Amino acid sequence: MGKLMKYEFRKTRMSRLILLLVTLLSEILFLAGLFIEWEDGIFWGILLLTLCASFGIFYLGIESILVFSKDMNSKQSYMLFMTPQNSYRILGAKVLENLISIIAAGFLFGLIAFADASLAIIRLDGLNQLVERLHYILKSMFQDLPSWPEVAAAVALVLLGWFMTITIGYLAVTLSATVLAGKRFSGLISFVLFLVISWLVEVIMRYLPNFQTLTMDYILEYTVTLLFSAAFYLISGWILERKLSL
């Protein structure tokens, strides 16, 4: 499994390096604006960092699905699935690589946001007043403002939800390359199945019971999301083991 994961990281390292480079340049732009009091630098730095965080994490998942699709629909699948590894291990390496990448990216951007906010509060005059005014406005709009731990928990749930969506994408690609292989409109059918499964999961998540504490609600949603992700992975592995024709 270790060698397989190393192989997966190697295939996607270029996009990761590009994302890190753009993030670094955006951070340098923000810090330059902060320390020389260049408002445009601060604005563009924040904007670029926000885009890196949102579109970067989104692309990590999309790229993983595209790489898997390429593996399944090109000569790469012959080399990959002819190795002395079963389909569960091969697919599992892809799943774990993507999960690690998403969590690492989320942690990195969360750390950058916290550090930049702390520096801005220390560096910029009057920012405390701005924060207090913003807090007052939000307080007037919402009864209970979320705490930082609650914000972190919500972001973690979004990341896990995106990871689950990616595992649904793996399942759709698997169906297209195996059960639907050679059939007319196989790509379209698998995409429709992806949308239907995603919708059904979303409906199920809406009807989860609510507990007395927000912590228990998050724990339940984390658990259900990870169980769905594991189920989609196992189903995809099972189909690959029995239906893949090299």
Coordinates of C-alpha atoms in Angstrom, one line a residue:
M1 CA 0.0 0.0 0.0
G2 CA 2.8 2.4 0.8
K3 CA 4.4 2.0 -2.7
L4 CA 1.0 2.5 -4.3
M5 CA 0.4 5.7 -2.3
K6 CA 3.8 7.0 -3.2
Y7 CA 3.0 6.4 -6.8
E8 CA -0.3 8.3 -6.5
F9 CA 1.4 11.2 -4.8
R10 CA 4.0 11.3 -7.6
K11 CA 1.3 11.5 -10.3
T12 CA -0.3 14.5 -8.8
R13 CA 2.7 16.3 -7.3
M14 CA 2.9 18.9 -10.1
S15 CA -0.5 20.4 -9.4
R16 CA 0.2 20.4 -5.6
L17 CA 3.5 22.2 -6.2
I18 CA 1.7 24.8 -8.4
L19 CA -0.9 25.3 -5.7
L20 CA 1.7 25.8 -3.1
L21 CA 3.7 28.2 -5.2
V22 CA 0.6 30.4 -6.0
T23 CA -0.3 30.3 -2.3
L24 CA 3.2 31.4 -1.3
L25 CA 3.2 34.3 -3.8
S26 CA -0.3 35.3 -2.6
E27 CA 0.9 35.2 1.0
I28 CA 4.0 37.3 0.1
L29 CA 1.7 39.8 -1.6
F30 CA -0.5 40.0 1.5
L31 CA 2.4 40.4 3.9
A32 CA 4.0 43.1 1.7
G33 CA 0.8 45.0 1.7
L34 CA 0.4 44.6 5.4
F35 CA 3.9 45.8 6.4
I36 CA 4.2 48.7 3.9
E37 CA 0.5 49.7 4.4
W38 CA -0.3 48.9 0.7
E39 CA -4.1 48.5 0.6
D40 CA -4.2 47.0 -2.9
G41 CA -1.6 44.4 -1.9
I42 CA -3.7 43.4 1.1
F43 CA -6.8 43.2 -1.0
W44 CA -5.3 41.1 -3.8
G45 CA -3.4 38.9 -1.3
I46 CA -6.6 38.1 0.6
L47 CA -8.5 37.5 -2.7
L48 CA -5.9 35.2 -4.2
L49 CA -5.5 33.3 -0.9
T50 CA -9.3 32.8 -0.8
L51 CA -9.3 31.6 -4.4
C52 CA -6.4 29.2 -3.7
A53 CA -8.2 27.7 -0.7
S54 CA -11.6 27.3 -2.5
F55 CA -10.7 26.4 -6.0
G56 CA -7.5 24.6 -4.9
I57 CA -9.3 22.1 -2.7
F58 CA -12.0 21.7 -5.3
Y59 CA -9.4 20.9 -8.0
L60 CA -7.6 18.3 -5.8
G61 CA -10.8 16.2 -5.9
I62 CA -11.5 16.8 -9.6
E63 CA -7.9 15.9 -10.5
S64 CA -8.1 12.7 -8.5
I65 CA -11.2 11.6 -10.4
L66 CA -9.7 12.5 -13.7
V67 CA -6.5 10.6 -13.0
F68 CA -8.6 7.5 -12.0
S69 CA -10.6 7.8 -15.2
K70 CA -7.4 8.0 -17.2
D71 CA -6.1 4.9 -15.4
M72 CA -9.2 3.1 -16.2
N73 CA -9.6 4.1 -19.8
S74 CA -6.0 4.0 -21.1
K75 CA -3.1 1.6 -21.3
Q76 CA -2.1 2.8 -17.8
S77 CA -4.8 0.4 -16.4
Y78 CA -3.0 -2.6 -17.8
M79 CA 0.2 -1.7 -16.0
L80 CA -1.6 -0.7 -12.8
F81 CA -4.0 -3.6 -12.4
M82 CA -1.5 -6.2 -13.6
T83 CA 0.7 -5.5 -10.5
P84 CA 0.5 -8.1 -7.7
Q85 CA -2.1 -5.9 -5.9
N86 CA -5.8 -6.4 -5.6
S87 CA -8.3 -3.7 -6.7
Y88 CA -9.1 -2.7 -3.2
R89 CA -5.5 -1.8 -2.5
I90 CA -5.1 0.1 -5.8
L91 CA -8.3 2.1 -5.3
G92 CA -7.6 2.5 -1.6
A93 CA -4.3 4.2 -2.3
K94 CA -6.1 6.7 -4.5
V95 CA -8.8 7.3 -1.8
L96 CA -6.2 7.7 1.0
E97 CA -4.0 10.0 -1.1
N98 CA -6.9 12.3 -1.9
L99 CA -8.2 12.3 1.7
I100 CA -4.7 13.2 3.0
S101 CA -4.3 15.9 0.4
I102 CA -7.7 17.5 1.2
I103 CA -7.1 17.4 5.0
A104 CA -3.6 18.8 4.6
A105 CA -4.8 21.6 2.3
G106 CA -7.6 22.5 4.7
F107 CA -5.2 22.6 7.6
L108 CA -2.7 24.7 5.7
F109 CA -5.2 27.3 4.6
G110 CA -6.8 27.4 8.1
L111 CA -3.4 28.0 9.6
I112 CA -2.6 30.7 7.1
A113 CA -6.0 32.4 7.8
F114 CA -5.4 32.4 11.5
A115 CA -1.9 33.6 11.3
D116 CA -2.8 36.4 8.8
A117 CA -5.7 37.5 10.9
S118 CA -3.5 37.7 14.0
L119 CA -0.8 39.7 12.2
A120 CA -3.4 42.1 10.8
I121 CA -4.9 42.7 14.2
I122 CA -1.5 43.5 15.6
R123 CA -0.3 45.5 12.6
L124 CA -3.2 47.6 11.4
D125 CA -4.5 50.5 13.4
G126 CA -8.2 50.6 13.9
L127 CA -8.7 47.0 12.9
N128 CA -10.0 46.1 16.3
Q129 CA -12.7 48.7 15.9
L130 CA -13.6 47.3 12.5
V131 CA -13.8 43.8 13.9
E132 CA -16.0 45.0 16.8
R133 CA -18.3 46.7 14.3
L134 CA -18.5 43.6 12.1
H135 CA -19.2 41.5 15.2
Y136 CA -22.0 43.9 16.1
I137 CA -23.5 43.8 12.6
L138 CA -23.4 40.0 12.5
K139 CA -24.9 39.9 16.0
S140 CA -27.8 41.9 14.8
M141 CA -28.4 39.5 11.9
F142 CA -27.9 36.2 13.8
Q143 CA -29.0 35.2 17.3
D144 CA -25.9 33.1 18.1
L145 CA -22.6 33.7 16.4
P146 CA -20.5 30.6 15.9
S147 CA -17.3 30.3 17.9
W148 CA -13.9 29.5 16.2
P149 CA -14.1 25.8 17.2
E150 CA -17.6 25.7 15.6
V151 CA -16.3 27.3 12.4
A152 CA -13.5 24.8 12.3
A153 CA -15.9 21.9 12.8
A154 CA -18.1 23.2 10.0
V155 CA -15.2 23.5 7.7
A156 CA -14.1 20.0 8.5
L157 CA -17.6 18.7 7.7
V158 CA -17.4 20.5 4.3
L159 CA -14.0 18.9 3.5
L160 CA -15.3 15.4 4.5
G161 CA -18.4 16.0 2.4
W162 CA -16.3 16.9 -0.6
F163 CA -14.2 13.8 0.0
M164 CA -17.4 11.7 0.0
T165 CA -18.4 13.3 -3.3
I166 CA -15.1 12.3 -4.8
T167 CA -15.7 8.6 -3.7
I168 CA -19.0 8.8 -5.5
G169 CA -17.1 10.0 -8.6
Y170 CA -14.8 7.0 -8.2
L171 CA -17.9 4.8 -8.3
A172 CA -19.2 6.5 -11.4
V173 CA -15.9 6.1 -13.2
T174 CA -15.8 2.4 -12.1
L175 CA -19.3 1.8 -13.5
S176 CA -18.5 3.5 -16.8
A177 CA -15.3 1.4 -17.3
T178 CA -16.7 -1.9 -16.2
V179 CA -20.5 -2.5 -16.1
L180 CA -21.2 0.1 -18.8
A181 CA -18.1 -0.4 -20.9
G182 CA -18.8 -0.5 -24.6
K183 CA -22.4 0.6 -24.1
R184 CA -23.8 3.7 -25.8
F185 CA -23.9 6.8 -23.7
S186 CA -22.0 5.0 -20.9
G187 CA -20.3 8.3 -19.8
L188 CA -23.6 10.2 -19.7
I189 CA -25.3 7.3 -17.8
S190 CA -22.5 7.2 -15.2
F191 CA -22.7 11.0 -14.8
V192 CA -26.4 10.8 -14.2
L193 CA -25.9 8.0 -11.7
F194 CA -23.3 10.3 -9.9
L195 CA -25.9 13.1 -9.7
V196 CA -28.6 10.7 -8.5
I197 CA -26.4 9.1 -5.8
S198 CA -25.2 12.5 -4.6
W199 CA -28.8 13.8 -4.3
L200 CA -29.9 10.7 -2.4
V201 CA -27.0 11.0 0.1
E202 CA -27.9 14.7 0.5
V203 CA -31.5 13.8 1.3
I204 CA -30.4 11.2 3.8
M205 CA -28.1 13.7 5.5
R206 CA -31.0 16.2 5.9
Y207 CA -33.0 13.6 7.9
L208 CA -30.3 12.8 10.4
P209 CA -31.6 13.1 14.0
N210 CA -30.6 16.2 16.0
F211 CA -29.0 15.9 19.4
Q212 CA -29.1 18.3 22.3
T213 CA -25.5 19.5 21.7
L214 CA -23.9 20.7 18.5
T215 CA -20.9 18.6 19.1
M216 CA -22.9 15.4 19.0
D217 CA -24.6 16.6 15.8
Y218 CA -21.2 17.1 14.2
I219 CA -19.9 13.7 15.4
L220 CA -22.9 12.0 13.8
E221 CA -22.5 13.8 10.5
Y222 CA -18.8 13.0 10.5
T223 CA -19.5 9.3 11.1
V224 CA -22.3 9.0 8.5
T225 CA -20.2 10.9 5.9
L226 CA -17.2 8.6 6.5
L227 CA -19.4 5.5 6.4
F228 CA -20.9 6.6 3.1
S229 CA -17.4 7.2 1.7
A230 CA -16.2 3.8 2.9
A231 CA -19.3 2.2 1.3
F232 CA -18.7 3.8 -2.1
Y233 CA -15.0 2.8 -1.9
L234 CA -15.9 -0.9 -1.1
I235 CA -18.6 -1.0 -3.8
S236 CA -16.1 0.3 -6.4
G237 CA -13.5 -2.1 -5.3
W238 CA -15.9 -5.0 -5.4
I239 CA -17.0 -4.1 -9.0
L240 CA -13.3 -3.7 -10.1
E241 CA -12.5 -7.2 -8.6
R242 CA -15.3 -8.9 -10.5
K243 CA -16.0 -6.8 -13.6
L244 CA -12.7 -5.3 -14.7
S245 CA -11.6 -6.7 -18.0
L246 CA -8.0 -6.0 -19.0

